[in-house]
PDB file of C-alpha atoms in Angstrom:
ATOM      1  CA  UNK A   1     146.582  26.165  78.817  1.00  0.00           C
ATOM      2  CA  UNK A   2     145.721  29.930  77.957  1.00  0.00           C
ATOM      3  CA  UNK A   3     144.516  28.905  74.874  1.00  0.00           C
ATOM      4  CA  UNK A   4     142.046  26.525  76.505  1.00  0.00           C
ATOM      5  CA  UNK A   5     141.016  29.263  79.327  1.00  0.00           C
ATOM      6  CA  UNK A   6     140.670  31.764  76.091  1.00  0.00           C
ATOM      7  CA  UNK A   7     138.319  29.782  74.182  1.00  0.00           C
ATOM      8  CA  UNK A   8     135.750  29.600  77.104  1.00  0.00           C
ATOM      9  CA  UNK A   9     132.546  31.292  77.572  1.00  0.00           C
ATOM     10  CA  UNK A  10     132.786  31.164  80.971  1.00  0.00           C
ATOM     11  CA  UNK A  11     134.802  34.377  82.854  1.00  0.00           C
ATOM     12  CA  UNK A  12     138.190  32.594  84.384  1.00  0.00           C
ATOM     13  CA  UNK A  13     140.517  34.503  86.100  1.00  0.00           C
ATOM     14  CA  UNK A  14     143.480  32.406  87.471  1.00  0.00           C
ATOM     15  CA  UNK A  15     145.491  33.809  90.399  1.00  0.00           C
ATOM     16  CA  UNK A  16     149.090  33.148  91.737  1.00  0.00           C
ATOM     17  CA  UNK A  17     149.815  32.155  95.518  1.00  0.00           C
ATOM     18  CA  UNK A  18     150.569  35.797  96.800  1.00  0.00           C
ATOM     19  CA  UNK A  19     146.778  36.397  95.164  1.00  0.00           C
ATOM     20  CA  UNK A  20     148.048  38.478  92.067  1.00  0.00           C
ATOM     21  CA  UNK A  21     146.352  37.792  88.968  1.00  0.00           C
ATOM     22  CA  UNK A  22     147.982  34.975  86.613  1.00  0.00           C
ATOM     23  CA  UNK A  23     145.916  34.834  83.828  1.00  0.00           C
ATOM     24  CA  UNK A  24     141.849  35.873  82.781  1.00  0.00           C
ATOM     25  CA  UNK A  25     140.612  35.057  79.997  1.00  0.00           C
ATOM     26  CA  UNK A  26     138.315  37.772  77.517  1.00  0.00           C
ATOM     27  CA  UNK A  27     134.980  36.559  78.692  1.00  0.00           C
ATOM     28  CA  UNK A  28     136.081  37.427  82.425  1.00  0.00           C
ATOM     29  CA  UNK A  29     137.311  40.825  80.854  1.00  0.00           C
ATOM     30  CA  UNK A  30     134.176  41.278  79.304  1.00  0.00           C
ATOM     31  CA  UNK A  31     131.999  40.232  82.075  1.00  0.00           C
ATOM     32  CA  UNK A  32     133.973  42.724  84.684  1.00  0.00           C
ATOM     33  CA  UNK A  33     134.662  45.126  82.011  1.00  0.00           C
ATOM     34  CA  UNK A  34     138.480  45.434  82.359  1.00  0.00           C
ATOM     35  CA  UNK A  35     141.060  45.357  80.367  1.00  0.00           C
ATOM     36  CA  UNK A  36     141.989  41.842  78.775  1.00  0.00           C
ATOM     37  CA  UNK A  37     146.108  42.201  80.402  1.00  0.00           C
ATOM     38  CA  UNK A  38     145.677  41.750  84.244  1.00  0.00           C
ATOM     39  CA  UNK A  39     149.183  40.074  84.647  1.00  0.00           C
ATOM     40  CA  UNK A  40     150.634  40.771  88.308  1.00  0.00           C
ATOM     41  CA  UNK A  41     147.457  43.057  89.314  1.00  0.00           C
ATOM     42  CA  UNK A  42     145.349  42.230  92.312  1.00  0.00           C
ATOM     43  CA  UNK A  43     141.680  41.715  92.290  1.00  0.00           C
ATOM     44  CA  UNK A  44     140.567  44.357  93.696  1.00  0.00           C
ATOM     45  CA  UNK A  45     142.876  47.353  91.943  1.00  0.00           C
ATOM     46  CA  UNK A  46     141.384  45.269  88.626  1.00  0.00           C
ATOM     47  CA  UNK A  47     138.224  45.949  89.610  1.00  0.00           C
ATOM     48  CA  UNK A  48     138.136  48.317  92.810  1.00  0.00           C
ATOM     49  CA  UNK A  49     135.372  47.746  95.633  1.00  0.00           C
ATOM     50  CA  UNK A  50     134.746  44.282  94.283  1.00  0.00           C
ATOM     51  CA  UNK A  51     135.533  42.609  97.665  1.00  0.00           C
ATOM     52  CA  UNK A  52     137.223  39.514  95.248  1.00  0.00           C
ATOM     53  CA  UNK A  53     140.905  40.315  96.710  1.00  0.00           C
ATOM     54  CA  UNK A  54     138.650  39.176 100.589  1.00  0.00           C
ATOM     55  CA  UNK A  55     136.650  36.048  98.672  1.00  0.00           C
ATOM     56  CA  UNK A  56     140.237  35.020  97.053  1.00  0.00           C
ATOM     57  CA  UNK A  57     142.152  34.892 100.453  1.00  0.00           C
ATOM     58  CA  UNK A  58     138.430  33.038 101.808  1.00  0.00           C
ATOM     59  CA  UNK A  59     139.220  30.604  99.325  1.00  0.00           C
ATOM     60  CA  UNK A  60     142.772  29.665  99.653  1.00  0.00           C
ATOM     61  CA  UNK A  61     142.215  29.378 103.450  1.00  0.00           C
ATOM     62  CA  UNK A  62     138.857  26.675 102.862  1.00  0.00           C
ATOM     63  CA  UNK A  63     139.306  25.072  99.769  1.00  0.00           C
ATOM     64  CA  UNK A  64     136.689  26.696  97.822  1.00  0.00           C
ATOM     65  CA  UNK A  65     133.832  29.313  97.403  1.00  0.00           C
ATOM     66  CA  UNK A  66     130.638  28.264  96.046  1.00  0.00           C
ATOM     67  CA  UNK A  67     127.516  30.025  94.761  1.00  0.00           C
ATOM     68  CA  UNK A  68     129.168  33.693  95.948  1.00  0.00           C
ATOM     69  CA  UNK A  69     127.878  37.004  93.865  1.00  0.00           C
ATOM     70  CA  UNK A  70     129.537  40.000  93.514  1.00  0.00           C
ATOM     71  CA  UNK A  71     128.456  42.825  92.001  1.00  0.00           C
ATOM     72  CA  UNK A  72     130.390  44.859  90.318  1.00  0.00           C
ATOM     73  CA  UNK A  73     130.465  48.683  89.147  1.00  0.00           C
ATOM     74  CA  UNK A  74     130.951  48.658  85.275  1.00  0.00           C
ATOM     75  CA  UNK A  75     128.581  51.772  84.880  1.00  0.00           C
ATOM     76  CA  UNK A  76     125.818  48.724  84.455  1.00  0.00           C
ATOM     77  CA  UNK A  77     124.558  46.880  87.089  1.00  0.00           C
ATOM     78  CA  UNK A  78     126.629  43.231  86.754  1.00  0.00           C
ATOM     79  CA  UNK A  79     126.874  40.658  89.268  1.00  0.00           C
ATOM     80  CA  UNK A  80     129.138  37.815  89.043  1.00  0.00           C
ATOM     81  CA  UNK A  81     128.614  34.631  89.967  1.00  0.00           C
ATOM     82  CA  UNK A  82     131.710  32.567  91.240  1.00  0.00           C
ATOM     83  CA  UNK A  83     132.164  29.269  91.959  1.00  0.00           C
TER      84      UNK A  83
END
C-alpha cells in the first residue's frame, strides 16, 4: 500500500481514527513542505495554522470534504486543494 501512495503525484496523507497521521506520501511532503516522516503527528503540529486537524474531524463526522483549499505557510504562498 505505501508503495502505491509513494508512487503518486498526487499529495496523500492518510490519517488514523484518533486523527494522527498514518502515512503521507513525498508529493504531500513536497506540496506542504514538511518533512517526508509524519508518523503519529497531527495535522496541524505538521503544518501549524493549517486548520486541516478542524477539516479532518469535518470529515470523519460527514463522510467527506470536497473542493476545500487551504493555504498554507511554506515561506511561498501554496494552497492545497483537498478532496
Amino acid at each position: 500500500q505505501d508503495a502505491l501512495l509513494d508512487s503518486m503525484i498526487e499529495g496523500v496523507v492518510l490519517l488514523d481514527e484518533t486523527g494522527g497521521i498514518e502515512h503521507c506520501n513525498p508529493a504531500f511532503a513536497r506540496l506542504a513542505g514538511t518533512p517526508s516522516d509524519l508518523r503519529g503527528r497531527r495535522l496541524d503540529e505538521a503544518i501549524p495554522g493549517s486548520g486541516l486537524d478542524d477539516l479532518a474531524a469535518r470529515t470523519r463526522q460527514h463522510g467527506r470534504i470536497v473542493n476545500h483549499a487551504v493555504e498554507v505557510a511554506t515561506g511561498d504562498r501554496r494552497v492545497l486543494q483537498v478532496n
